[in-house]
Amino acid sequence: MSAVMITRKVRKWEKLPGKNTFCCDGRVMMARQKGVFYLTVFLIVGTCSLFFAFECPYLATHLSPAIPVFAIVLFLFVMAMLLRTSFSDPGVLPRALPEEATFIEMEIEAANGNVPAGQRPPPRIRNVQINGQIVKLKYCYTCKIFRPPRASHCSICDNCVDRFDHHCPWVGNCVGKRNYRYFYLFTLSLSLLTIYIFTFAIVHVVMRSVDSGFVKTLQDTPGTVLEVLVCFFTLWSVVGLTGFHSYLISLNQTTNEDIKGSWSGKNRLQNPYSHKNIVKNCCEVLCGPAYPSVLDRRGLTQDDVPVPASTTTQSNSVPQTTKTTAPLIPNEHTPDDAKSSIADSAIAHAEKISPSPKEEKPPTPAKVPPLASPETDVEASIIIAKEKAL
Amino acid sequence: MATEFHNLQELRHSASLANKVFLQRDYSEGTTCRFQTKFPSELESRIERTLFEDTVKTLNNYYAEAEKMGGQSYLEGCLACATAYLIFLCMETRYEKVLKKIGRYIQEQNEKIYAPRGLLITDPIERGMRVIEISIYEDRGSSGSCSGSSSTSGSSAR
């Protein structure tokens, strides 16, 4: 009861549960394992550098200068889409706060009724009807919520993600509602880039061989061999992936649903989210509204740091915030017009006590003995407010 | 205005929190954001049903407007794609604009209707768009007299 709690401001991303890593003070959000992502970046940048170094000078002069220009544009687009997919929030659902979790538990218990001792309680499932189809919503024990339709829990990132598609190690992030279109555009533009580089590398070798011979060409431009190899193996996987996702988009399905066979047609289960029209499905997935992140990563929150009572005099250097301490002016039984006056009086009262201009301070209660300095005044108010809260 | 509301929220913390009601999402029309308009029994004695339903219906309309698939959203999507989505660094999306309108609407509803009845609506975005949380506060009649006097002295000093 006598410990002094100093509160300091931290960004909300520092306190988020889950296994994500954050960079740039919460602006960038990725999965924990990023090794394969670095490999992806290295392969793309490396292959394109070789292309610009070996093929482009020859092709620009012998064919057209538009070739390297288009390659640069395509390369920049691929990198932009990759970084956008990797760094953005895929649609993570925040975990339930304790009151919400308790409320849901009470609802579950009310729905299940009395379970006889020794019997396992029934699985926590909620049935909802979507467009005439019954869909089962599962309860997530980690996040303590009933997952919305199409959401799934990613075990690698330890988050529930809305419209979960899959966790992609190549981009180092989950692919979900918010970044699916960037992921698709990344695979599509990467396919185009790979085909482009492969084609022009072959064209370059053929054109140069006509002049100088095949072996001499390979000796002059050794990078070409590497490019052709990388592109050849990349082509099959990336073009295949693009084709697969194009199929999924036309049916408005996620990879997760496809793998589980949720809408495969057995038990007469049909996809309730599909508009039954390829164009409409594509428009919804690719040109739909840009959903905002519901994870407030860069918002400020309080972090209570307990400080032993003996070191209170040294704590002046610790930046203090006063948002947590409850002011002691009640607000009930007053109509609307009194509320603004109460708010104003709270601010005025606080400003009278402490001369610090930047922070809002709570008003001290009438019981506080007269104190010597403004700093200890504020600390004392924090102590007293905390003790009152207890 | 924002400071005042924040102080209003802080003042709310001093009244004792009795209960919280959570309005769940309505998925009958798909995954678009919509909340159930079922009137919770805990609020029966606190607020009129029509006022409550109006609030929830207006919120549902705002969310429907934000997620509407129409000419404007397609245009925004295609323009953004053409600029490799860099345009979102300087431009606010339509969804974000509507979310700001929703924030202002909830603030106004709290000040005019819910706070006088001892209730407080939390913006769904702060709960991951999963629930509308309505906090129910207990009416503290005449307690807190010394703090009450300091508030009246404060207001009279102005």
Coordinates of C-alpha atoms in Angstrom, one line a residue:
Chain A
M1 CA 0.0 0.0 0.0
S2 CA 2.9 2.3 0.5
A3 CA 4.7 1.7 -2.8
V4 CA 4.8 4.6 -5.2
M5 CA 3.8 3.9 -8.7
I6 CA 5.3 6.1 -11.4
T7 CA 3.4 5.9 -14.7
R8 CA 5.2 6.5 -17.9
K9 CA 3.9 6.7 -21.5
V10 CA 4.7 3.8 -23.8
R11 CA 3.4 3.0 -27.2
K12 CA 0.8 0.3 -27.3
W13 CA 2.8 -1.9 -29.6
E14 CA 5.2 -2.5 -26.8
K15 CA 2.5 -4.2 -24.7
L16 CA 0.8 -6.2 -27.5
P17 CA 0.7 -9.9 -26.9
G18 CA 1.5 -12.2 -29.7
K19 CA 4.8 -13.1 -31.4
N20 CA 5.2 -10.2 -33.8
T21 CA 8.2 -8.0 -34.1
F22 CA 7.8 -4.3 -34.5
C23 CA 10.1 -1.7 -36.1
C24 CA 10.2 2.0 -36.6
D25 CA 8.3 2.6 -33.3
G26 CA 5.4 0.5 -34.3
R27 CA 5.0 1.5 -37.9
V28 CA 6.3 -1.8 -39.2
M29 CA 4.8 -5.2 -38.1
M30 CA 6.2 -8.5 -39.1
A31 CA 6.5 -12.1 -37.9
R32 CA 9.3 -13.2 -35.7
Q33 CA 11.2 -15.3 -38.3
K34 CA 12.4 -13.0 -41.0
G35 CA 15.2 -15.1 -42.6
V36 CA 13.3 -16.2 -45.6
F37 CA 12.0 -12.7 -46.2
Y38 CA 15.6 -11.4 -46.4
L39 CA 16.3 -14.3 -48.9
T40 CA 13.3 -13.1 -51.0
V41 CA 14.6 -9.5 -51.1
F42 CA 18.1 -10.7 -51.9
L43 CA 16.9 -12.9 -54.8
I44 CA 14.8 -10.1 -56.3
V45 CA 17.3 -7.3 -55.9
G46 CA 20.2 -9.5 -56.9
T47 CA 18.6 -10.9 -60.1
C48 CA 17.4 -7.4 -61.1
S49 CA 20.8 -5.9 -60.5
L50 CA 22.4 -8.6 -62.7
F51 CA 19.8 -7.8 -65.4
F52 CA 20.5 -4.1 -65.3
A53 CA 24.2 -4.6 -65.3
F54 CA 24.5 -7.2 -68.1
E55 CA 21.5 -7.2 -70.3
C56 CA 20.2 -3.7 -70.2
P57 CA 23.1 -1.8 -71.8
Y58 CA 23.1 -4.1 -74.8
L59 CA 19.3 -4.3 -75.2
A60 CA 18.9 -0.5 -74.8
T61 CA 21.2 0.2 -77.6
H62 CA 20.3 -2.8 -79.9
L63 CA 16.6 -3.0 -79.3
S64 CA 14.9 -0.2 -77.5
P65 CA 15.6 2.0 -74.4
A66 CA 12.0 1.3 -73.2
I67 CA 13.1 -2.2 -72.1
P68 CA 15.2 -1.2 -69.1
V69 CA 12.7 1.6 -68.3
F70 CA 9.8 -0.8 -68.1
A71 CA 12.0 -3.2 -66.1
I72 CA 12.8 -0.5 -63.5
V73 CA 9.1 0.4 -63.2
L74 CA 8.2 -3.3 -62.7
F75 CA 11.0 -3.8 -60.2
L76 CA 9.9 -0.8 -58.1
F77 CA 6.3 -2.1 -58.2
V78 CA 7.3 -5.5 -57.1
M79 CA 9.4 -4.1 -54.2
A80 CA 6.6 -1.8 -53.1
M81 CA 4.1 -4.6 -53.0
L82 CA 6.5 -6.9 -51.2
L83 CA 7.3 -4.3 -48.5
R84 CA 3.6 -3.4 -48.2
T85 CA 2.6 -7.0 -47.7
S86 CA 5.4 -7.7 -45.2
F87 CA 5.2 -4.6 -43.1
S88 CA 1.5 -4.0 -42.7
D89 CA -0.9 -5.4 -40.2
P90 CA -2.6 -8.4 -41.9
G91 CA -5.9 -7.8 -39.9
V92 CA -5.0 -8.9 -36.5
L93 CA -7.9 -9.1 -34.0
P94 CA -6.9 -7.7 -30.6
R95 CA -7.5 -10.1 -27.7
A96 CA -10.5 -9.6 -25.5
L97 CA -10.1 -7.4 -22.4
P98 CA -10.9 -9.2 -19.1
E99 CA -14.5 -7.8 -18.9
E100 CA -15.4 -8.9 -22.4
A101 CA -13.8 -12.3 -21.8
T102 CA -15.9 -12.8 -18.6
F103 CA -19.0 -11.7 -20.4
I104 CA -18.5 -14.2 -23.1
E105 CA -17.7 -17.0 -20.6
M106 CA -21.0 -16.2 -18.8
E107 CA -22.9 -16.4 -22.1
I108 CA -21.3 -19.8 -22.8
E109 CA -22.2 -21.1 -19.4
A110 CA -25.7 -19.9 -19.8
A111 CA -26.0 -21.6 -23.2
N112 CA -24.5 -24.9 -22.0
G113 CA -26.5 -25.1 -18.9
N114 CA -25.5 -27.4 -16.1
V115 CA -22.8 -29.9 -17.0
P116 CA -22.7 -32.9 -14.7
A117 CA -19.5 -33.3 -12.8
G118 CA -16.9 -35.5 -14.6
Q119 CA -18.4 -34.9 -18.0
R120 CA -16.5 -32.8 -20.5
P121 CA -18.3 -29.6 -21.3
P122 CA -19.5 -29.3 -24.9
P123 CA -17.1 -27.5 -27.4
R124 CA -17.5 -23.8 -27.5
I125 CA -19.2 -23.1 -30.8
R126 CA -21.6 -20.4 -31.9
N127 CA -23.9 -21.0 -34.9
V128 CA -24.7 -18.0 -37.1
Q129 CA -26.6 -17.8 -40.3
I130 CA -24.8 -16.0 -43.1
N131 CA -26.8 -15.5 -46.3
G132 CA -29.0 -18.5 -45.5
Q133 CA -26.1 -20.8 -44.6
I134 CA -25.2 -22.0 -41.1
V135 CA -21.6 -21.2 -40.2
K136 CA -19.9 -22.3 -37.0
L137 CA -17.9 -19.8 -35.1
K138 CA -15.2 -21.3 -33.0
Y139 CA -14.0 -20.0 -29.7
C140 CA -10.3 -19.1 -29.5
Y141 CA -8.9 -20.0 -26.1
T142 CA -5.8 -17.8 -26.6
C143 CA -7.6 -14.6 -27.6
K144 CA -10.8 -15.4 -25.6
I145 CA -13.1 -14.4 -28.4
F146 CA -15.4 -16.2 -30.7
R147 CA -13.6 -15.9 -34.0
P148 CA -15.5 -13.9 -36.6
P149 CA -16.3 -15.8 -39.8
R150 CA -13.2 -16.4 -41.9
A151 CA -10.9 -15.5 -39.1
S152 CA -8.3 -18.0 -37.9
H153 CA -5.6 -18.1 -35.3
C154 CA -2.0 -18.1 -36.7
S155 CA 0.1 -20.3 -34.4
I156 CA 3.3 -18.8 -35.7
C157 CA 2.3 -15.2 -34.9
D158 CA 0.0 -16.2 -32.0
N159 CA -2.8 -13.9 -33.2
C160 CA -6.3 -14.2 -34.6
V161 CA -6.3 -12.8 -38.1
D162 CA -9.4 -11.6 -39.9
R163 CA -10.0 -13.3 -43.3
F164 CA -6.9 -15.4 -42.6
D165 CA -5.4 -16.7 -45.8
H166 CA -2.1 -18.3 -44.8
H167 CA 1.2 -17.5 -43.1
C168 CA 3.8 -16.8 -45.8
P169 CA 7.4 -17.2 -44.7
W170 CA 8.6 -15.6 -48.0
V171 CA 7.1 -12.3 -47.0
G172 CA 7.7 -12.8 -43.3
N173 CA 4.1 -12.1 -42.3
C174 CA 0.6 -13.5 -42.3
V175 CA -1.6 -12.8 -45.3
G176 CA -5.1 -11.7 -44.2
K177 CA -7.8 -9.2 -44.9
R178 CA -5.7 -6.1 -45.0
N179 CA -2.8 -7.2 -47.0
Y180 CA -4.2 -9.9 -49.3
R181 CA -4.5 -7.6 -52.3
Y182 CA -0.9 -6.5 -51.9
F183 CA 0.2 -10.1 -51.6
Y184 CA -1.7 -11.0 -54.8
L185 CA -0.3 -8.0 -56.7
F186 CA 3.2 -9.0 -55.5
T187 CA 2.9 -12.5 -56.9
L188 CA 1.3 -11.2 -60.1
S189 CA 4.0 -8.5 -60.7
L190 CA 6.8 -10.9 -59.7
S191 CA 5.5 -13.4 -62.2
L192 CA 5.6 -10.7 -64.9
L193 CA 9.0 -9.6 -63.8
T194 CA 10.4 -13.1 -63.8
I195 CA 8.9 -13.8 -67.3
Y196 CA 10.2 -10.4 -68.5
I197 CA 13.8 -11.0 -67.3
F198 CA 13.8 -14.6 -68.5
T199 CA 12.6 -13.6 -71.9
F200 CA 15.0 -10.8 -72.4
A201 CA 17.9 -12.7 -71.0
I202 CA 17.3 -15.4 -73.7
V203 CA 16.8 -12.7 -76.4
H204 CA 20.0 -11.1 -75.3
V205 CA 22.0 -14.3 -75.4
V206 CA 20.6 -15.2 -78.8
M207 CA 21.3 -11.8 -80.3
R208 CA 24.8 -11.7 -78.9
S209 CA 25.5 -15.2 -80.0
V210 CA 24.6 -14.3 -83.6
D211 CA 27.4 -11.7 -83.5
S212 CA 30.0 -13.2 -81.3
G213 CA 29.2 -16.9 -80.7
F214 CA 27.5 -18.7 -77.9
V215 CA 30.5 -19.5 -75.7
K216 CA 32.0 -16.0 -76.0
T217 CA 28.6 -14.5 -75.1
L218 CA 28.5 -16.5 -71.9
Q219 CA 32.0 -15.4 -71.0
D220 CA 31.2 -11.8 -71.6
T221 CA 28.0 -11.8 -69.6
P222 CA 28.3 -14.5 -66.9
G223 CA 25.4 -12.9 -64.9
T224 CA 23.0 -14.1 -67.6
V225 CA 23.5 -17.7 -66.7
L226 CA 22.6 -17.0 -63.0
E227 CA 19.6 -15.0 -64.0
V228 CA 18.2 -17.6 -66.3
L229 CA 18.7 -20.3 -63.6
V230 CA 16.9 -18.2 -60.9
C231 CA 14.1 -17.2 -63.2
F232 CA 13.6 -20.7 -64.5
F233 CA 13.0 -22.1 -61.0
T234 CA 11.1 -19.1 -59.8
L235 CA 8.8 -19.1 -62.7
W236 CA 7.1 -22.4 -61.9
S237 CA 6.4 -21.6 -58.3
V238 CA 5.4 -18.0 -58.6
V239 CA 3.3 -18.3 -61.8
G240 CA 1.7 -21.4 -60.2
L241 CA 0.9 -19.5 -57.0
T242 CA -0.5 -16.5 -59.0
G243 CA -2.8 -18.9 -60.9
F244 CA -3.9 -20.5 -57.7
H245 CA -4.7 -17.2 -56.0
S246 CA -6.5 -16.0 -59.1
Y247 CA -8.7 -19.1 -58.9
L248 CA -9.4 -18.4 -55.2
I249 CA -10.2 -14.8 -55.8
S250 CA -12.7 -15.6 -58.5
L251 CA -14.5 -17.9 -56.0
N252 CA -14.0 -15.5 -53.1
Q253 CA -12.3 -18.2 -51.0
T254 CA -9.2 -18.1 -48.8
T255 CA -6.3 -20.6 -48.9
N256 CA -7.3 -21.7 -45.4
E257 CA -10.8 -22.5 -46.5
D258 CA -9.6 -24.3 -49.6
I259 CA -7.2 -26.5 -47.6
K260 CA -9.8 -27.4 -45.0
G261 CA -12.4 -28.0 -47.7
S262 CA -14.9 -25.8 -46.0
W263 CA -16.9 -25.0 -49.2
S264 CA -16.0 -28.1 -51.2
G265 CA -19.7 -29.0 -51.7
K266 CA -20.0 -31.9 -49.2
N267 CA -22.9 -31.6 -46.8
R268 CA -24.4 -29.1 -49.3
L269 CA -22.1 -26.4 -47.9
Q270 CA -21.7 -23.6 -50.3
N271 CA -19.6 -20.5 -50.0
P272 CA -21.9 -17.9 -48.5
Y273 CA -19.5 -15.1 -49.1
S274 CA -19.3 -15.5 -52.9
H275 CA -21.3 -13.2 -55.1
K276 CA -21.6 -16.1 -57.6
N277 CA -20.1 -13.7 -60.2
I278 CA -16.4 -13.8 -61.0
V279 CA -16.2 -10.1 -61.7
K280 CA -17.9 -9.1 -58.5
N281 CA -15.7 -11.4 -56.5
C282 CA -12.6 -10.0 -58.0
C283 CA -13.8 -6.5 -57.5
E284 CA -14.6 -7.1 -53.8
V285 CA -11.2 -8.7 -53.0
L286 CA -9.0 -6.4 -55.1
C287 CA -10.8 -3.1 -55.3
G288 CA -12.7 -3.2 -52.0
P289 CA -12.3 -0.5 -49.3
A290 CA -8.9 -0.3 -47.6
Y291 CA -9.7 -1.6 -44.1
P292 CA -8.0 0.2 -41.3
S293 CA -6.0 -1.5 -38.6
V294 CA -7.8 -2.1 -35.4
L295 CA -4.6 -2.6 -33.6
D296 CA -3.7 0.8 -32.4
R297 CA 0.1 0.3 -32.5
R298 CA 1.3 3.8 -32.1
G299 CA -1.2 4.9 -29.5
L300 CA 0.0 5.9 -26.1
T301 CA -0.7 4.0 -23.0
Q302 CA 0.5 3.9 -19.4
D303 CA 3.1 1.6 -18.0
D304 CA 3.0 1.5 -14.2
V305 CA 6.5 1.1 -12.8
P306 CA 6.7 0.5 -9.1
V307 CA 9.4 2.5 -7.3
P308 CA 10.4 1.8 -3.7
A309 CA 9.3 4.6 -1.3
S310 CA 12.9 5.5 -0.4
T311 CA 13.8 6.7 -3.9
T312 CA 10.8 9.1 -4.4
T313 CA 13.1 12.1 -4.3
Q314 CA 15.1 10.8 -7.2
S315 CA 12.1 10.0 -9.4
N316 CA 11.8 13.6 -10.7
S317 CA 13.8 12.7 -13.7
V318 CA 11.3 10.0 -14.7
P319 CA 8.7 11.5 -17.0
Q320 CA 5.3 11.3 -15.4
T321 CA 1.9 11.1 -16.8
T322 CA -1.2 11.7 -14.8
K323 CA -3.9 10.1 -17.0
T324 CA -4.3 7.1 -14.8
T325 CA -4.9 8.8 -11.5
A326 CA -8.6 9.2 -10.9
P327 CA -9.7 12.7 -10.2
L328 CA -11.9 13.0 -7.2
I329 CA -14.6 15.2 -8.5
P330 CA -17.8 13.3 -9.1
N331 CA -20.0 14.0 -12.0
E332 CA -23.4 12.4 -11.2
H333 CA -26.7 14.2 -10.6
T334 CA -25.7 17.1 -12.7
P335 CA -27.3 17.9 -16.0
D336 CA -25.3 18.4 -19.2
D337 CA -24.5 22.1 -18.8
A338 CA -22.8 21.4 -15.4
K339 CA -20.5 18.9 -17.0
S340 CA -18.4 21.4 -18.9
S341 CA -18.1 23.6 -15.8
I342 CA -16.9 20.5 -13.9
A343 CA -14.4 19.7 -16.6
D344 CA -13.2 23.3 -16.6
S345 CA -13.0 23.4 -12.9
A346 CA -10.9 20.2 -12.9
I347 CA -8.4 21.8 -15.3
A348 CA -8.3 25.1 -13.4
H349 CA -7.9 23.3 -10.1
A350 CA -5.0 21.2 -11.5
E351 CA -3.3 24.3 -13.0
K352 CA -3.4 26.1 -9.7
I353 CA -1.6 23.3 -7.9
S354 CA 1.2 22.5 -10.2
P355 CA 3.0 25.0 -12.4
S356 CA 4.0 22.5 -15.0
P357 CA 2.4 23.6 -18.3
K358 CA 2.6 20.5 -20.4
E359 CA 0.8 17.8 -18.5
E360 CA -2.7 17.5 -17.1
K361 CA -2.6 17.0 -13.4
P362 CA -5.3 15.7 -11.2
P363 CA -6.7 18.0 -8.5
T364 CA -5.4 17.1 -5.0
P365 CA -7.9 16.3 -2.4
A366 CA -8.6 18.6 0.5
K367 CA -6.8 16.2 3.0
V368 CA -3.3 16.7 1.6
P369 CA -1.1 18.6 4.1
P370 CA 0.7 21.7 2.7
L371 CA 3.8 20.7 0.8
A372 CA 7.0 22.4 0.0
S373 CA 7.7 21.9 -3.7
P374 CA 5.6 21.3 -6.7
E375 CA 7.4 18.1 -7.6
T376 CA 6.7 16.4 -4.3
D377 CA 3.1 17.8 -4.4
V378 CA 2.5 15.8 -7.6
E379 CA 4.1 12.7 -6.3
A380 CA 2.1 12.9 -3.1
S381 CA -1.1 13.3 -5.2
I382 CA -0.2 10.2 -7.1
I383 CA 0.5 8.2 -3.9
I384 CA -2.7 9.3 -2.3
A385 CA -4.7 8.7 -5.4
K386 CA -3.3 5.2 -5.7
E387 CA -4.0 4.5 -2.1
K388 CA -7.6 5.7 -2.5
A389 CA -8.0 3.5 -5.5
L390 CA -6.9 0.6 -3.4
Chain B
M1 CA -13.6 19.8 -27.3
A2 CA -11.4 16.7 -27.3
T3 CA -9.9 17.7 -23.9
E4 CA -13.3 18.3 -22.5
F5 CA -14.5 14.9 -23.6
H6 CA -11.3 13.3 -22.2
N7 CA -12.0 14.9 -18.9
L8 CA -15.6 13.6 -19.1
Q9 CA -14.2 10.1 -19.5
E10 CA -11.9 10.6 -16.5
L11 CA -14.8 11.9 -14.5
R12 CA -16.7 8.8 -15.5
H13 CA -14.0 6.8 -13.8
S14 CA -14.8 8.4 -10.5
A15 CA -18.4 7.1 -10.6
S16 CA -18.4 3.5 -9.8
L17 CA -18.6 1.1 -12.7
A18 CA -21.5 -1.3 -12.1
N19 CA -21.5 -3.4 -15.3
K20 CA -20.6 -3.6 -18.9
V21 CA -22.8 -4.8 -21.7
F22 CA -21.3 -6.0 -25.0
L23 CA -23.3 -5.7 -28.2
Q24 CA -22.2 -8.4 -30.6
R25 CA -21.7 -8.4 -34.3
D26 CA -24.5 -9.3 -36.6
Y27 CA -23.2 -11.7 -39.3
S28 CA -26.5 -12.5 -41.0
E29 CA -25.5 -10.4 -44.1
G30 CA -21.9 -11.5 -44.3
T31 CA -18.7 -10.3 -42.9
T32 CA -19.5 -6.5 -43.3
C33 CA -19.5 -4.6 -40.1
R34 CA -22.9 -4.6 -38.5
F35 CA -24.0 -4.8 -34.9
Q36 CA -27.0 -6.5 -33.4
T37 CA -29.8 -4.1 -32.5
K38 CA -31.2 -6.4 -29.8
F39 CA -32.0 -4.4 -26.7
P40 CA -30.0 -5.7 -23.7
S41 CA -32.0 -6.4 -20.6
E42 CA -29.5 -4.6 -18.4
L43 CA -30.3 -1.3 -20.1
E44 CA -34.1 -1.6 -19.7
S45 CA -34.2 0.7 -16.7
R46 CA -31.6 3.1 -17.9
I47 CA -32.5 4.2 -21.4
E48 CA -35.4 4.2 -23.8
R49 CA -35.4 1.5 -26.4
T50 CA -36.0 3.8 -29.3
L51 CA -33.0 6.0 -28.5
F52 CA -30.7 3.0 -28.1
E53 CA -31.9 1.4 -31.4
D54 CA -31.5 4.7 -33.2
T55 CA -27.9 4.9 -32.1
V56 CA -27.1 1.4 -33.2
K57 CA -28.9 1.8 -36.5
T58 CA -27.0 5.0 -37.2
L59 CA -23.7 3.3 -36.4
N60 CA -24.6 0.4 -38.7
N61 CA -25.4 2.9 -41.5
Y62 CA -22.1 4.6 -41.0
Y63 CA -20.2 1.3 -41.3
A64 CA -22.2 0.2 -44.3
E65 CA -21.3 3.5 -45.9
A66 CA -17.6 2.9 -45.2
E67 CA -17.6 -0.6 -46.6
K68 CA -19.9 0.1 -49.6
M69 CA -18.6 -1.5 -52.8
G70 CA -19.4 1.1 -55.4
G71 CA -18.0 3.4 -58.0
Q72 CA -16.1 5.5 -55.5
S73 CA -14.4 2.6 -53.7
Y74 CA -13.4 1.0 -57.0
L75 CA -12.0 4.3 -58.3
E76 CA -10.0 4.8 -55.1
G77 CA -8.7 1.2 -55.3
C78 CA -7.6 1.5 -58.9
L79 CA -6.0 4.9 -58.4
A80 CA -4.2 3.6 -55.4
C81 CA -3.0 0.5 -57.3
A82 CA -1.7 2.7 -60.1
T83 CA 0.5 4.6 -57.7
A84 CA 1.7 1.4 -56.0
Y85 CA -0.5 2.4 -52.9
L86 CA 2.0 5.2 -52.2
I87 CA -1.0 7.6 -52.4
F88 CA -2.2 6.3 -49.0
L89 CA 0.8 7.9 -47.4
C90 CA -0.6 11.3 -48.1
M91 CA -4.3 10.7 -48.6
E92 CA -6.9 9.5 -46.1
T93 CA -8.9 6.5 -47.2
R94 CA -12.7 6.8 -47.3
Y95 CA -13.0 4.2 -44.5
E96 CA -10.8 6.4 -42.2
K97 CA -12.9 9.5 -43.0
V98 CA -16.0 7.6 -42.0
L99 CA -14.3 6.3 -38.8
K100 CA -13.7 9.9 -37.8
K101 CA -17.3 10.7 -38.4
I102 CA -18.3 7.7 -36.2
G103 CA -15.9 8.9 -33.5
R104 CA -17.6 12.3 -33.5
Y105 CA -21.1 10.8 -33.5
I106 CA -20.3 8.5 -30.5
Q107 CA -18.8 11.4 -28.6
E108 CA -21.9 13.5 -29.3
Q109 CA -24.3 10.7 -28.3
N110 CA -22.4 10.1 -25.1
E111 CA -22.5 13.8 -24.2
K112 CA -26.2 14.3 -25.0
I113 CA -27.9 11.1 -24.3
Y114 CA -25.8 8.4 -22.6
A115 CA -23.8 10.3 -20.0
P116 CA -26.8 11.9 -18.3
R117 CA -28.2 8.4 -17.9
G118 CA -25.1 7.1 -16.4
L119 CA -24.0 5.2 -19.5
L120 CA -21.0 5.4 -21.8
I121 CA -20.5 3.9 -25.2
T122 CA -17.0 2.9 -26.2
D123 CA -16.1 3.3 -29.9
P124 CA -16.0 -0.3 -31.4
I125 CA -12.6 0.4 -33.1
E126 CA -11.1 0.4 -29.6
R127 CA -12.4 -3.2 -29.2
G128 CA -11.3 -4.5 -32.5
M129 CA -14.6 -3.8 -34.2
R130 CA -15.9 -6.9 -32.4
V131 CA -18.4 -5.4 -29.9
I132 CA -20.0 -2.1 -28.9
E133 CA -19.1 -1.8 -25.2
I134 CA -21.6 0.1 -23.1
S135 CA -20.5 0.8 -19.6
I136 CA -23.2 1.2 -16.9
Y137 CA -22.3 3.4 -14.0
E138 CA -24.0 3.5 -10.6
D139 CA -25.8 6.6 -9.6
R140 CA -23.9 8.0 -6.6
G141 CA -26.5 10.3 -5.0
S142 CA -25.0 12.5 -2.3
S143 CA -21.7 10.9 -1.6
G144 CA -18.4 12.6 -2.1
S145 CA -19.5 15.9 -0.3
C146 CA -16.0 17.3 0.2
S147 CA -15.0 16.8 -3.4
G148 CA -18.5 18.2 -4.4
S149 CA -17.7 21.4 -2.5
S150 CA -14.4 21.8 -4.2
S151 CA -16.0 21.4 -7.5
T152 CA -18.7 24.1 -6.7
S153 CA -16.0 26.4 -5.3
G154 CA -14.0 25.8 -8.5
S155 CA -17.0 26.6 -10.7
S156 CA -17.9 29.7 -8.7
A157 CA -14.3 30.9 -8.8
R158 CA -14.8 31.1 -12.6

